[in-house]
Every structure is written in structure tokens, then in C-alpha cells.
JSON list of N, CA and C in Angstrom, two decimals:
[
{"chain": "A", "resi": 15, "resn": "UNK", "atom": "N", "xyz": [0.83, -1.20, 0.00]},
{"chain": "A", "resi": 15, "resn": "UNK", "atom": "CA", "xyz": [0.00, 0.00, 0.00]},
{"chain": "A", "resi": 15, "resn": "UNK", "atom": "C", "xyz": [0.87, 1.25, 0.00]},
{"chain": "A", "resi": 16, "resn": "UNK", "atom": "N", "xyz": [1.83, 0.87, 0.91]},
{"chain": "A", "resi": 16, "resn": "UNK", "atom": "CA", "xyz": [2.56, 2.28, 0.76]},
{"chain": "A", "resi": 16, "resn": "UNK", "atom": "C", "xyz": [3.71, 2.46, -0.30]},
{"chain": "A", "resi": 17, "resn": "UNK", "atom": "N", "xyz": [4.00, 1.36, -0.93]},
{"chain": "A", "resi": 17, "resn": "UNK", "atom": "CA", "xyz": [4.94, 1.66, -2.16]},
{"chain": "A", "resi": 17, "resn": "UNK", "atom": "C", "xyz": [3.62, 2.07, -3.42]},
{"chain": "A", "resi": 18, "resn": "UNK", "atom": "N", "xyz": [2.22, 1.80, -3.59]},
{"chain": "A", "resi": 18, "resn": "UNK", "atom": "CA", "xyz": [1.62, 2.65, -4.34]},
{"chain": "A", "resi": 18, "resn": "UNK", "atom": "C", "xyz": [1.27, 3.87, -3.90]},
{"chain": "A", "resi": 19, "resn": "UNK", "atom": "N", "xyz": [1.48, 4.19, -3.04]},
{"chain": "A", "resi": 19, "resn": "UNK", "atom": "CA", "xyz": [1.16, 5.75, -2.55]},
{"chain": "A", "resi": 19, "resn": "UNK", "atom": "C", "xyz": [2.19, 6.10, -2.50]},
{"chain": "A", "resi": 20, "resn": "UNK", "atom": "N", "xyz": [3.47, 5.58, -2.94]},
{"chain": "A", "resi": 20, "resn": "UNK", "atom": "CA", "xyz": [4.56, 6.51, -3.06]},
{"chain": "A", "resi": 20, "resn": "UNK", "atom": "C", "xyz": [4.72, 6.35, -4.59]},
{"chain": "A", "resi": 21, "resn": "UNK", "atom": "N", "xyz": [4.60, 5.37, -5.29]},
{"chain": "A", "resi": 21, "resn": "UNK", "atom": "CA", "xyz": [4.44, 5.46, -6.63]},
{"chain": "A", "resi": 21, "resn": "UNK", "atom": "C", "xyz": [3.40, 6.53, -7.77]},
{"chain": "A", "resi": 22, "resn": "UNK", "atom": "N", "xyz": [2.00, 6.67, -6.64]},
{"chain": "A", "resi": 22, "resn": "UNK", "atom": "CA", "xyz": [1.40, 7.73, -7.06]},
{"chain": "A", "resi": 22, "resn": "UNK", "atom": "C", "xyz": [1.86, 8.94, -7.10]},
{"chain": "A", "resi": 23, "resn": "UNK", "atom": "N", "xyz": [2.28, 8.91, -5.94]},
{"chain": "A", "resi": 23, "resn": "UNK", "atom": "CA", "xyz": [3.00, 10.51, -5.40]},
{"chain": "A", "resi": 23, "resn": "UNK", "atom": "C", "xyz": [4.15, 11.17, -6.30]},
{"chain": "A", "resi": 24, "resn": "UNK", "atom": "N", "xyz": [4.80, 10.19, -7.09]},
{"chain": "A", "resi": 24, "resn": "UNK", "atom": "CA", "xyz": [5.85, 10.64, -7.81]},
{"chain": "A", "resi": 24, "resn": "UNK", "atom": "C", "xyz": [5.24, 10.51, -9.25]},
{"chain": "A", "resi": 25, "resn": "UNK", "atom": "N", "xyz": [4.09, 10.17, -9.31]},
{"chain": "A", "resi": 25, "resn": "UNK", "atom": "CA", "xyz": [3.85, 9.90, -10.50]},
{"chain": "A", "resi": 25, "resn": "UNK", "atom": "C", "xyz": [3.02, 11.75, -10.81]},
{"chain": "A", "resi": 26, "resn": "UNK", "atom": "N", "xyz": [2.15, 11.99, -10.14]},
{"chain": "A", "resi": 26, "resn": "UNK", "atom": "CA", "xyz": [1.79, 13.26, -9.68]},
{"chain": "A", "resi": 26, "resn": "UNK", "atom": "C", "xyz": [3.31, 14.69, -10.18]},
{"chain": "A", "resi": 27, "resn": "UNK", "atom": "N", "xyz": [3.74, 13.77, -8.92]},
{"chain": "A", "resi": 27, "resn": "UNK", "atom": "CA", "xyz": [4.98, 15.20, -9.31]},
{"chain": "A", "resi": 27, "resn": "UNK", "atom": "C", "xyz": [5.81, 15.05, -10.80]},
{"chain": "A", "resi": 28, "resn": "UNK", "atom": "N", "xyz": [6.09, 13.73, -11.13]},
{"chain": "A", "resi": 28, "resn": "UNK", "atom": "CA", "xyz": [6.24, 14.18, -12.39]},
{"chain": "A", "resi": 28, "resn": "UNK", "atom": "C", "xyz": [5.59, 14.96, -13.51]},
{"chain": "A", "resi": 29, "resn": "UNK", "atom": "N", "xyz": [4.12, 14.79, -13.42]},
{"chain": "A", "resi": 29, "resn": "UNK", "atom": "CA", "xyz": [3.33, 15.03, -14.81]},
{"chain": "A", "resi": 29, "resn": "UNK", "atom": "C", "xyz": [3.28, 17.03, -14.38]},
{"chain": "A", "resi": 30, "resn": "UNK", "atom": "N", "xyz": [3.24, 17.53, -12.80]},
{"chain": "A", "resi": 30, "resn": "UNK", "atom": "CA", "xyz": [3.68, 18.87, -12.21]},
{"chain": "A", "resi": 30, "resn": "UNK", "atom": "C", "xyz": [4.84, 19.37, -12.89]},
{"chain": "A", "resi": 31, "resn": "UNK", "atom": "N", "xyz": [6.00, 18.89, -12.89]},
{"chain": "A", "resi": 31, "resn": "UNK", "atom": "CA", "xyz": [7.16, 18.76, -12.86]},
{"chain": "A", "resi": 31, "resn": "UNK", "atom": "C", "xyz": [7.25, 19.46, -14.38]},
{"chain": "A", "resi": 32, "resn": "UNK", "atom": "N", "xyz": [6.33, 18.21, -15.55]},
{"chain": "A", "resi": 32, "resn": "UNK", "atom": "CA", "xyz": [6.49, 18.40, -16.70]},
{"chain": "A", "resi": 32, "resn": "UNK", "atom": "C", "xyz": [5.80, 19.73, -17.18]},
{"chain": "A", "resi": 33, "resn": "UNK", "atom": "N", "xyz": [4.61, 19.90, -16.67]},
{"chain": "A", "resi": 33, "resn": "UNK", "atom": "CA", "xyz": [3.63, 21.17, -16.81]},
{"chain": "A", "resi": 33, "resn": "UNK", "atom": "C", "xyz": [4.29, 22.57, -16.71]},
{"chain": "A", "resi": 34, "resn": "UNK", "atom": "N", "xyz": [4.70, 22.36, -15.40]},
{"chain": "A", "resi": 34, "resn": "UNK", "atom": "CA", "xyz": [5.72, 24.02, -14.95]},
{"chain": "A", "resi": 34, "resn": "UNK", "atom": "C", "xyz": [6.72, 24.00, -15.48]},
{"chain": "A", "resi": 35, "resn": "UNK", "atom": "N", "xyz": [7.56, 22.73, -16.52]},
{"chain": "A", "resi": 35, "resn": "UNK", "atom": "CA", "xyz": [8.62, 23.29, -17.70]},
{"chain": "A", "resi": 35, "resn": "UNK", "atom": "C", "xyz": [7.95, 23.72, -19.12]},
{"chain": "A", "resi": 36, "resn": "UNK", "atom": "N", "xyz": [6.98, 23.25, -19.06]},
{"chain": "A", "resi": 36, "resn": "UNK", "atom": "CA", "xyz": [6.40, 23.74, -20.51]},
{"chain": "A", "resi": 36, "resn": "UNK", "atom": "C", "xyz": [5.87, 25.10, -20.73]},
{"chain": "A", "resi": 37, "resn": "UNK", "atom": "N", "xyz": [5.23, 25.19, -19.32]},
{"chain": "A", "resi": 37, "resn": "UNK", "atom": "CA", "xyz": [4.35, 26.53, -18.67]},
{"chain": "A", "resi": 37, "resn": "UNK", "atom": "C", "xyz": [5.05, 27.60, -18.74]},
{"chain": "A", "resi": 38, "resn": "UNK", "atom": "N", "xyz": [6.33, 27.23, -17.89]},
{"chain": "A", "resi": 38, "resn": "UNK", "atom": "CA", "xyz": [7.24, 28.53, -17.37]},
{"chain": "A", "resi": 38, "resn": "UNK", "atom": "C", "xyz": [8.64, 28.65, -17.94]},
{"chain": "A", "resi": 39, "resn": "UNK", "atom": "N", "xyz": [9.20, 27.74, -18.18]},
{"chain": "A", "resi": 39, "resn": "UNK", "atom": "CA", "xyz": [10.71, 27.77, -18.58]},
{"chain": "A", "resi": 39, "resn": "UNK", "atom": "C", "xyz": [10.98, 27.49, -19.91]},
{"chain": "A", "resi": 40, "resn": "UNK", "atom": "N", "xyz": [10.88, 26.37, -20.31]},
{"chain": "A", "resi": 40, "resn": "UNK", "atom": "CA", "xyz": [10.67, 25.70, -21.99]},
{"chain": "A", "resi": 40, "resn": "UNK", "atom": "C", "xyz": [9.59, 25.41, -22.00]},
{"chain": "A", "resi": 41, "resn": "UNK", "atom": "N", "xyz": [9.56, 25.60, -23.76]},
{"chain": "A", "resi": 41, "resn": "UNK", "atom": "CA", "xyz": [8.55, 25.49, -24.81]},
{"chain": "A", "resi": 41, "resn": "UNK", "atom": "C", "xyz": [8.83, 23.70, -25.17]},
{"chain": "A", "resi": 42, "resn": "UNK", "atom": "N", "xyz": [9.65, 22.82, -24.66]},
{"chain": "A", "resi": 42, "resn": "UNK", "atom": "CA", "xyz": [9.99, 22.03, -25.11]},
{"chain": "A", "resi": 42, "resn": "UNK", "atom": "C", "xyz": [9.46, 20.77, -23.86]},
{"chain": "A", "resi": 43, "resn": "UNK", "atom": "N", "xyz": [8.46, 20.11, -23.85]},
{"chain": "A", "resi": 43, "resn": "UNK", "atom": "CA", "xyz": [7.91, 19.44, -22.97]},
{"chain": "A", "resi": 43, "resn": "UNK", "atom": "C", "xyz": [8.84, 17.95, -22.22]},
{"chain": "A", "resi": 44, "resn": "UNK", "atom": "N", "xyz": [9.04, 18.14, -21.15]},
{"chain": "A", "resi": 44, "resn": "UNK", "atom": "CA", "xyz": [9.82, 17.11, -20.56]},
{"chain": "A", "resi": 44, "resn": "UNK", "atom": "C", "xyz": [9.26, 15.83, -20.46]},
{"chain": "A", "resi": 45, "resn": "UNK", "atom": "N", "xyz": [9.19, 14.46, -20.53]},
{"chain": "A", "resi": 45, "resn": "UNK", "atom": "CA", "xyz": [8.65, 13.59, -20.24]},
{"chain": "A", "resi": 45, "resn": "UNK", "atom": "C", "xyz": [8.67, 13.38, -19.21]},
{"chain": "A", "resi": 46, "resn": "UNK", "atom": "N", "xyz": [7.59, 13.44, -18.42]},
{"chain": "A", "resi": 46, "resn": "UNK", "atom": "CA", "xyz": [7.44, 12.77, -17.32]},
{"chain": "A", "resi": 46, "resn": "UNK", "atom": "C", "xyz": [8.04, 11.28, -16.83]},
{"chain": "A", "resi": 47, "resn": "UNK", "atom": "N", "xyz": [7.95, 10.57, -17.39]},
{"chain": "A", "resi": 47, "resn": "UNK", "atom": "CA", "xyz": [9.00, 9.09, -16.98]},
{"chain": "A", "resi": 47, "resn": "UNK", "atom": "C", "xyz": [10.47, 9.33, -16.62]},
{"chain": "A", "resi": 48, "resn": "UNK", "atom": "N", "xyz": [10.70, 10.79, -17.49]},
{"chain": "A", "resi": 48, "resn": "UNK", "atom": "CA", "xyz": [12.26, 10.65, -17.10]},
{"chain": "A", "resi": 48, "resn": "UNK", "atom": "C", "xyz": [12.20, 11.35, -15.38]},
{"chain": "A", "resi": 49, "resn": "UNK", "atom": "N", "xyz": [11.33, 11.97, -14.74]},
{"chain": "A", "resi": 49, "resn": "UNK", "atom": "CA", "xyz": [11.71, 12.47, -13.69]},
{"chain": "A", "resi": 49, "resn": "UNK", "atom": "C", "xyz": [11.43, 11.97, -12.90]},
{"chain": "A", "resi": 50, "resn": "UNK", "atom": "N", "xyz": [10.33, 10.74, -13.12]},
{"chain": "A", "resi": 50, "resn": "UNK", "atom": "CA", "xyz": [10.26, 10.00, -11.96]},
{"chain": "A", "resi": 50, "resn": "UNK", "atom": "C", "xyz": [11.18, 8.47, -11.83]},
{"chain": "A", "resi": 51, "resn": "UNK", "atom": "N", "xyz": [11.92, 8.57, -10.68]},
{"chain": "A", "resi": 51, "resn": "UNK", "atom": "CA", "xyz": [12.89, 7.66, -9.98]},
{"chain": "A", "resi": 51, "resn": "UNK", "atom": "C", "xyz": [12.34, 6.20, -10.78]},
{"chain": "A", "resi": 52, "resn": "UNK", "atom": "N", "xyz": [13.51, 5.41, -11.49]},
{"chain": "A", "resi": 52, "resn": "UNK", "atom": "CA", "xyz": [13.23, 4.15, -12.47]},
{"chain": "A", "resi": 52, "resn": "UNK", "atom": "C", "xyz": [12.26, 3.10, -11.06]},
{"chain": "A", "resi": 53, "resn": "UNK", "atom": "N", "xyz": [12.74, 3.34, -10.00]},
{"chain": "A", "resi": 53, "resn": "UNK", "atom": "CA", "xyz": [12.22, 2.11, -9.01]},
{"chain": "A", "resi": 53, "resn": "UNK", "atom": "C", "xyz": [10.76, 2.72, -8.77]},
{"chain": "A", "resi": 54, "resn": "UNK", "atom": "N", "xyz": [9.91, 3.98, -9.01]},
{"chain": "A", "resi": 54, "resn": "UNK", "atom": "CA", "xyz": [8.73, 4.01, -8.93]},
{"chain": "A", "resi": 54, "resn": "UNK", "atom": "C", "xyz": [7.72, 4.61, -10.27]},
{"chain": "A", "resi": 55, "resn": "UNK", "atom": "N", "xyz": [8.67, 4.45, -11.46]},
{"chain": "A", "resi": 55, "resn": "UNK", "atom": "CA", "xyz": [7.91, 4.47, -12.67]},
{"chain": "A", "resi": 55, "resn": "UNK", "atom": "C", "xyz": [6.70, 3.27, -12.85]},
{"chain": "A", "resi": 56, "resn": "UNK", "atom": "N", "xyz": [6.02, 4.34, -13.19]},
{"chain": "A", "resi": 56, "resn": "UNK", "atom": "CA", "xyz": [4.69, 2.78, -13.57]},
{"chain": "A", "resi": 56, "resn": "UNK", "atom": "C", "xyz": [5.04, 2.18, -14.67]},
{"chain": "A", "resi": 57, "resn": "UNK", "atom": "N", "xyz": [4.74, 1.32, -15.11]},
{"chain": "A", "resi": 57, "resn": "UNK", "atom": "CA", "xyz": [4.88, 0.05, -15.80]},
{"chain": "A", "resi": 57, "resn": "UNK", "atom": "C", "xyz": [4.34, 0.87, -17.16]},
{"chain": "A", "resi": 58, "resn": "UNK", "atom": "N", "xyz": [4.61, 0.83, -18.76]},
{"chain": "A", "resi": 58, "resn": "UNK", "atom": "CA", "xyz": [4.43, 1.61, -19.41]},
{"chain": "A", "resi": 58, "resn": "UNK", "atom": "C", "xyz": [3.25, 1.14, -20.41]},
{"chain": "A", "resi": 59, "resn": "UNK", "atom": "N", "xyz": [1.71, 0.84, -20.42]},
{"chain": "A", "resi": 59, "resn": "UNK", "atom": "CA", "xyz": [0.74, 0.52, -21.40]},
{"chain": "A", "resi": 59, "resn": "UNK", "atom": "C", "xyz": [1.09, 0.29, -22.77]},
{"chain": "A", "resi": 60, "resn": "UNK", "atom": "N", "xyz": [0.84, -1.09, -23.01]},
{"chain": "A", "resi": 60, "resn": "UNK", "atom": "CA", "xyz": [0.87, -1.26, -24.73]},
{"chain": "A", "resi": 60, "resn": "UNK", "atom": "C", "xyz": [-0.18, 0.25, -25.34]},
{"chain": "A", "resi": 61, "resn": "UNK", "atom": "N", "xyz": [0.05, 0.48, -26.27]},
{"chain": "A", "resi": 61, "resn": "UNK", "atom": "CA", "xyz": [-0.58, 1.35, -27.39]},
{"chain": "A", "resi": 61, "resn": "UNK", "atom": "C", "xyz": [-2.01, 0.58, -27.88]},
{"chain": "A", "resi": 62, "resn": "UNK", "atom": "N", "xyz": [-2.65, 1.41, -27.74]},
{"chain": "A", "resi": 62, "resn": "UNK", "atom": "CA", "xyz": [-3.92, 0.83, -28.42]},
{"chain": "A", "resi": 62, "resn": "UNK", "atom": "C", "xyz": [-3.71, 1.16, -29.58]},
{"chain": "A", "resi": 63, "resn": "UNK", "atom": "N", "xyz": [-4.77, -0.14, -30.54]},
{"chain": "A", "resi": 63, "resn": "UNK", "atom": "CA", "xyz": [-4.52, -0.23, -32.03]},
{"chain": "A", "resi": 63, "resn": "UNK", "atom": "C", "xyz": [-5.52, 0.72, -32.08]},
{"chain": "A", "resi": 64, "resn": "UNK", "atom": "N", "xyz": [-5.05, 1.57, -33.63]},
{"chain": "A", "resi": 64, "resn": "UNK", "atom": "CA", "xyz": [-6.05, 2.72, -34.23]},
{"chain": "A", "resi": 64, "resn": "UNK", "atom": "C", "xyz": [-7.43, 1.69, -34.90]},
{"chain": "A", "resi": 65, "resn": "UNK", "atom": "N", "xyz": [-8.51, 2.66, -34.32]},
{"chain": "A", "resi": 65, "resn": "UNK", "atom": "CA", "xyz": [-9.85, 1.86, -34.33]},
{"chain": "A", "resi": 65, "resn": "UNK", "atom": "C", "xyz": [-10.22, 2.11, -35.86]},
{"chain": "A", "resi": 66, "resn": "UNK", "atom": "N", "xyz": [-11.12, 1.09, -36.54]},
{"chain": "A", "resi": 66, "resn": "UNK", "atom": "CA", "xyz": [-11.33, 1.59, -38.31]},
{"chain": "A", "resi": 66, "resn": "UNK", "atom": "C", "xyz": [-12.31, 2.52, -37.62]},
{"chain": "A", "resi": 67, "resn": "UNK", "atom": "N", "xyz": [-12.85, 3.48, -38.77]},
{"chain": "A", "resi": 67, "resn": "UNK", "atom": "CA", "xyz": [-14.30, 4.31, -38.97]},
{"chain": "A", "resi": 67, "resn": "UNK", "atom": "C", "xyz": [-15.19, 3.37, -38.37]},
{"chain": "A", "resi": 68, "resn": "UNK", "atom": "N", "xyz": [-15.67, 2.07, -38.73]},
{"chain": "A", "resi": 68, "resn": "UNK", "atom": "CA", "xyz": [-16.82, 1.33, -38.91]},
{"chain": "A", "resi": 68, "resn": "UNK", "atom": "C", "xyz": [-16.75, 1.52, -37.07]},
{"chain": "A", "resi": 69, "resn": "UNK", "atom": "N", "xyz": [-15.70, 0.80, -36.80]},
{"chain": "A", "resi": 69, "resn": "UNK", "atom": "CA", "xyz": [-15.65, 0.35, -35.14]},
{"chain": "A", "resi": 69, "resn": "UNK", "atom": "C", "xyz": [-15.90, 1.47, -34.52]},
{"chain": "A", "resi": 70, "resn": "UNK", "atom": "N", "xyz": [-15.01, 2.47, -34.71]},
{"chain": "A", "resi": 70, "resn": "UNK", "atom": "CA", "xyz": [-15.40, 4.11, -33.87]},
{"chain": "A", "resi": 70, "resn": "UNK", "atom": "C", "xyz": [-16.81, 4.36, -34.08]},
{"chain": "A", "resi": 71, "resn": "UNK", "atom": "N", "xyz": [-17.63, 4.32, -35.37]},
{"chain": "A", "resi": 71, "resn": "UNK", "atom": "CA", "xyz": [-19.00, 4.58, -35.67]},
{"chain": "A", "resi": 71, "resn": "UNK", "atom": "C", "xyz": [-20.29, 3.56, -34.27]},
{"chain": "A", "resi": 72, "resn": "UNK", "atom": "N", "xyz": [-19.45, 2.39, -34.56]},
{"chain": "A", "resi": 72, "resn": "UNK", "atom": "CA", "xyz": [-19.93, 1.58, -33.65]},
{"chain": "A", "resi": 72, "resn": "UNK", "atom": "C", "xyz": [-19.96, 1.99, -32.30]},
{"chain": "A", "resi": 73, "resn": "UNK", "atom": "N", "xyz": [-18.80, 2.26, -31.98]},
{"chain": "A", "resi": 73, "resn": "UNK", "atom": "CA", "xyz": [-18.66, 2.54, -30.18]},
{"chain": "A", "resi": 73, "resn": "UNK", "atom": "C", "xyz": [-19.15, 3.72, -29.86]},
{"chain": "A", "resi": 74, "resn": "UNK", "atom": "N", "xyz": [-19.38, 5.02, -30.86]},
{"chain": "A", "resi": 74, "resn": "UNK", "atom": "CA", "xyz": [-19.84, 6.13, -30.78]},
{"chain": "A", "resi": 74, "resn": "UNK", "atom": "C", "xyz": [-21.58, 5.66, -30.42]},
{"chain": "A", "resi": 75, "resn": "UNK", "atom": "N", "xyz": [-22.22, 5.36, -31.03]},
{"chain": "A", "resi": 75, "resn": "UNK", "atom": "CA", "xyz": [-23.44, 4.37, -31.31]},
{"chain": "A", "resi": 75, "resn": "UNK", "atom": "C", "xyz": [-23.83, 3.78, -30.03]},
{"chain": "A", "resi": 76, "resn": "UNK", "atom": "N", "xyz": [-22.93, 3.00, -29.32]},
{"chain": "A", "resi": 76, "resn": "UNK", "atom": "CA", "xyz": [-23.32, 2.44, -27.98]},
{"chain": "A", "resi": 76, "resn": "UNK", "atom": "C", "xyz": [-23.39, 3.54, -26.87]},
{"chain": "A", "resi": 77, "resn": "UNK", "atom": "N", "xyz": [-22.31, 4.44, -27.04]},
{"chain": "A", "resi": 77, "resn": "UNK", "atom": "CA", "xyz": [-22.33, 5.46, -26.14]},
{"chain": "A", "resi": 77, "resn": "UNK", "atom": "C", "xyz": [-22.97, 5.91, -25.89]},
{"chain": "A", "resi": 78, "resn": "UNK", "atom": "N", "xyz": [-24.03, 6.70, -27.17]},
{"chain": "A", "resi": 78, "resn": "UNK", "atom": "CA", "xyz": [-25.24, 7.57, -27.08]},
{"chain": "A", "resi": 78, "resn": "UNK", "atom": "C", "xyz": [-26.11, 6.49, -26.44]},
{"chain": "A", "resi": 79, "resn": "UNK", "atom": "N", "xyz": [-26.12, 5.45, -27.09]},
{"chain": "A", "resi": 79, "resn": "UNK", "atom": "CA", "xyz": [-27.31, 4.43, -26.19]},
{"chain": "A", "resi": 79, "resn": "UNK", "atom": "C", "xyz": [-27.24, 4.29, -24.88]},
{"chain": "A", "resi": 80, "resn": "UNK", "atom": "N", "xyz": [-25.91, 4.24, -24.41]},
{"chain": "A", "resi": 80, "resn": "UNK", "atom": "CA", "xyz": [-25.90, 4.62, -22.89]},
{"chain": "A", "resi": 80, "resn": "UNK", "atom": "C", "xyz": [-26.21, 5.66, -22.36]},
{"chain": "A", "resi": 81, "resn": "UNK", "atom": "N", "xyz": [-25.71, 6.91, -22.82]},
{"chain": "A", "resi": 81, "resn": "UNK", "atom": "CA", "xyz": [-25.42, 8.03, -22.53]},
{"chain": "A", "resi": 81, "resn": "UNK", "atom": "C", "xyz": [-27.68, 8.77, -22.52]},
{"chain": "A", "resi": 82, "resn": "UNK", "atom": "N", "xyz": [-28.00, 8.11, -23.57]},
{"chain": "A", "resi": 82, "resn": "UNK", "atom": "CA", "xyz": [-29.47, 8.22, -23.75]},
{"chain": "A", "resi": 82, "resn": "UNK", "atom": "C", "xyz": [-30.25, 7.51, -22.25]},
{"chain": "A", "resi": 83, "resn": "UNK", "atom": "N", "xyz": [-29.87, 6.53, -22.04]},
{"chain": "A", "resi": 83, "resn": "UNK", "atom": "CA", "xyz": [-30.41, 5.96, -21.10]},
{"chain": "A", "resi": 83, "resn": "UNK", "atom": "C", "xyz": [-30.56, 6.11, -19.95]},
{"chain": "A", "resi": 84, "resn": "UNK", "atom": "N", "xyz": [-29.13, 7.25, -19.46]},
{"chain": "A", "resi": 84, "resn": "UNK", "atom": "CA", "xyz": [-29.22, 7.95, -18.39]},
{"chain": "A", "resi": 84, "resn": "UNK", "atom": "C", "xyz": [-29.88, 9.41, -17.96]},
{"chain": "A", "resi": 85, "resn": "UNK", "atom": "N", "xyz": [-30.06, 9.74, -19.49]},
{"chain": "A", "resi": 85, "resn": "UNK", "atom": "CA", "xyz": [-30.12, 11.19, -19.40]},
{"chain": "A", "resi": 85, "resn": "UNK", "atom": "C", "xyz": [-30.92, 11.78, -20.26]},
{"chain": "A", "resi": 86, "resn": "UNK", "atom": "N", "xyz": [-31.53, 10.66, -20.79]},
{"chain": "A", "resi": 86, "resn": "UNK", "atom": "CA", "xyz": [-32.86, 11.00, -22.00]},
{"chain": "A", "resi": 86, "resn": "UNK", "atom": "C", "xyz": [-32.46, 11.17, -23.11]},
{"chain": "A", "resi": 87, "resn": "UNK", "atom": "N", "xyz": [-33.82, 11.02, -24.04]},
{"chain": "A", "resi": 87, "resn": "UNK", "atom": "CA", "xyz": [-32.96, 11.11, -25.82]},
{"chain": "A", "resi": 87, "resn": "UNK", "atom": "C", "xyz": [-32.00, 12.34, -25.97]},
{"chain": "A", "resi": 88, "resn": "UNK", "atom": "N", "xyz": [-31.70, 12.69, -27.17]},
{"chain": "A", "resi": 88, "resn": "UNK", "atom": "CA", "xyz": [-30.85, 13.43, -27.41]},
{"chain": "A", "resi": 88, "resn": "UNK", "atom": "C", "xyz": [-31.49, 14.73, -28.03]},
{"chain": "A", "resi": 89, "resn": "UNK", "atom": "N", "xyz": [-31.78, 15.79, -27.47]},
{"chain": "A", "resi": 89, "resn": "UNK", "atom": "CA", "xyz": [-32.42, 16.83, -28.09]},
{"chain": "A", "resi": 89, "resn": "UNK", "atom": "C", "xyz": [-33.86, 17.44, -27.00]},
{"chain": "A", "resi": 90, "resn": "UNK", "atom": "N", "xyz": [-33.90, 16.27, -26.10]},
{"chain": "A", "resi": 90, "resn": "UNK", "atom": "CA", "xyz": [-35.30, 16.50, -25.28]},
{"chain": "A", "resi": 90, "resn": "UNK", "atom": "C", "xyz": [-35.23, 17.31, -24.40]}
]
């Protein structure tokens, strides 16, 4: 528990870290992974594959059906 609350914690100050160089000093954005310590970097996500039209059309489609269901049709 407490090595993820210290893993959060640095994960936090990095993405800070990166913001107030882009913000204030350079125009040139730092990566966050590099400032946080290798022993509490998170583990780095495969890349999601680019979705076709059809599939995005699709998932757009379910959304509203959800998104309808909570909150009424669309326009009402």
C-alpha cells in the first residue's frame, strides 16, 4: 500500500514537474517518466490499435445508447 502511494506521489509530481517546464521555462515538454525515480515508474501501457471508422461509428453508437439511457434522448 505504501509503495503505491509513493508510486502515485511521484507519478503526480512528475506530470507537475512536466507542466511548470512547458508553462514557465521551456517550450519544449519534458517527459514525465524521465523524472520519476526508475524504481517508482509505472509500468508503461501497450498502445492501443487505431480503431477503423466502422468500429469508432460503432462505439460512438453504444455510447449515445448509454449516454441516452441515463439522461434521456438526445435533443429532449
Amino acid at each position: 500500500m505504501a509503495a503505491a502511494r509513493q508510486q502515485a506521489e511521484w507519478v503526480r509530481v512528475g506530470a507537475l514537474v512536466s507542466w511548470v517546464n512547458v508553462a514557465v521555462w521551456a517550450k519544449k515538454p519534458v517527459d514525465p517518466q524521465k523524472v520519476i525515480p526508475a524504481a517508482f515508474r509505472p509500468k508503461r501501457r501497450p498502445r492501443r490499435r487505431q480503431l477503423t471508422p466502422e468500429e469508432l461509428a460503432s462505439d460512438s453508437r453504444r455510447a449515445w445508447k448509454l449516454m441516452d439511457s441515463f439522461f434521456g434522448p438526445r435533443g429532449a
